Short mmCIF file of C-alpha atoms in Angstrom, two decimals:
data_model
loop_
_atom_site.label_atom_id
_atom_site.label_comp_id
_atom_site.label_asym_id
_atom_site.label_seq_id
_atom_site.Cartn_x
_atom_site.Cartn_y
_atom_site.Cartn_z
CA LYS A 1 -103.10 -3.89 -46.48
CA PRO A 2 -106.02 -6.22 -45.89
CA SER A 3 -107.21 -8.12 -48.92
CA LYS A 4 -110.51 -7.27 -50.60
CA PRO A 5 -113.11 -9.83 -51.60
CA LEU A 6 -113.11 -10.43 -55.34
CA HIS A 7 -116.52 -10.15 -56.92
CA HIS A 8 -117.24 -12.15 -60.07
CA THR A 9 -119.09 -9.72 -62.35
CA ASP A 10 -119.79 -12.72 -64.61
CA ARG A 11 -121.48 -15.26 -62.33
CA PHE A 12 -118.91 -17.85 -61.29
CA SER A 13 -121.70 -20.36 -60.61
CA LEU A 14 -122.68 -20.19 -64.29
CA SER A 15 -119.31 -19.81 -65.98
CA GLY A 16 -116.98 -21.61 -63.54
CA GLU A 17 -114.20 -19.28 -64.68
CA ASN A 18 -111.87 -17.00 -62.74
CA ASN A 19 -111.12 -14.75 -65.70
CA PRO A 20 -109.40 -11.62 -64.26
CA TYR A 21 -111.41 -9.50 -66.71
CA TYR A 22 -114.57 -10.41 -64.75
CA LEU A 23 -113.17 -9.95 -61.23
CA ALA A 24 -113.62 -6.76 -59.23
CA PRO A 25 -112.05 -6.08 -55.81
CA LEU A 26 -114.80 -4.71 -53.55
CA CYS A 27 -114.94 -3.80 -49.90
CA LYS A 28 -117.14 -6.06 -47.77
CA ASP A 29 -120.11 -3.65 -47.84
CA HIS A 30 -120.06 -3.18 -51.61
CA HIS A 31 -119.56 -6.92 -52.16
CA THR A 32 -122.68 -7.60 -50.06
CA LEU A 33 -124.59 -4.93 -51.99
CA ALA A 34 -123.54 -6.41 -55.33
CA HIS A 35 -124.85 -9.83 -54.29
CA SER A 36 -128.14 -8.42 -53.00
CA VAL A 37 -128.70 -6.77 -56.39
CA ASP A 38 -127.77 -10.04 -58.14
CA GLN A 39 -130.35 -11.87 -56.03
CA LYS A 40 -133.10 -9.35 -56.84
CA VAL A 41 -132.39 -9.67 -60.58
CA PHE A 42 -132.33 -13.48 -60.30
CA ASP A 43 -135.65 -13.50 -58.39
CA HIS A 44 -137.25 -11.20 -60.99
CA ARG A 45 -136.10 -13.42 -63.86
CA GLN A 46 -137.34 -16.54 -62.07
CA LYS A 47 -140.76 -14.94 -61.58
CA ASN A 48 -140.96 -13.92 -65.26
CA THR A 49 -139.93 -17.41 -66.37
CA GLN A 50 -142.58 -18.96 -64.15
CA GLN A 51 -145.26 -16.60 -65.47
CA ALA A 52 -144.20 -17.26 -69.08
CA ASN A 53 -144.39 -21.00 -68.49
CA GLU A 54 -147.90 -20.57 -67.10
CA GLY A 55 -148.92 -18.42 -70.08
CA ARG A 56 -149.39 -15.33 -67.92
CA LEU A 57 -146.51 -13.27 -69.32
CA VAL A 58 -146.70 -11.39 -72.62
CA TYR A 59 -143.70 -9.31 -73.81
CA GLY A 60 -142.34 -8.87 -70.28
CA PHE A 61 -145.64 -7.77 -68.75
CA SER A 62 -147.98 -9.94 -66.76
CA ARG A 63 -151.45 -10.19 -68.27
CA SER A 64 -152.94 -8.64 -65.15
CA ASN A 65 -150.94 -5.44 -65.90
CA ALA A 66 -151.28 -5.47 -69.72
#
């Protein structure tokens, strides 16, 4: 059988660990999907951090929406 890509459910770039508990075998399509979701979450957190640093974020909502 062909091997499946292993997805690190705990970001390898942050932890540097290959703990089997945090590895999930995924087909290529689902592995790509998992990383696209990771990127959207990362982008959202980056935006919130930037807004908080600029004083435009209060309790998770931008002041323009509050």
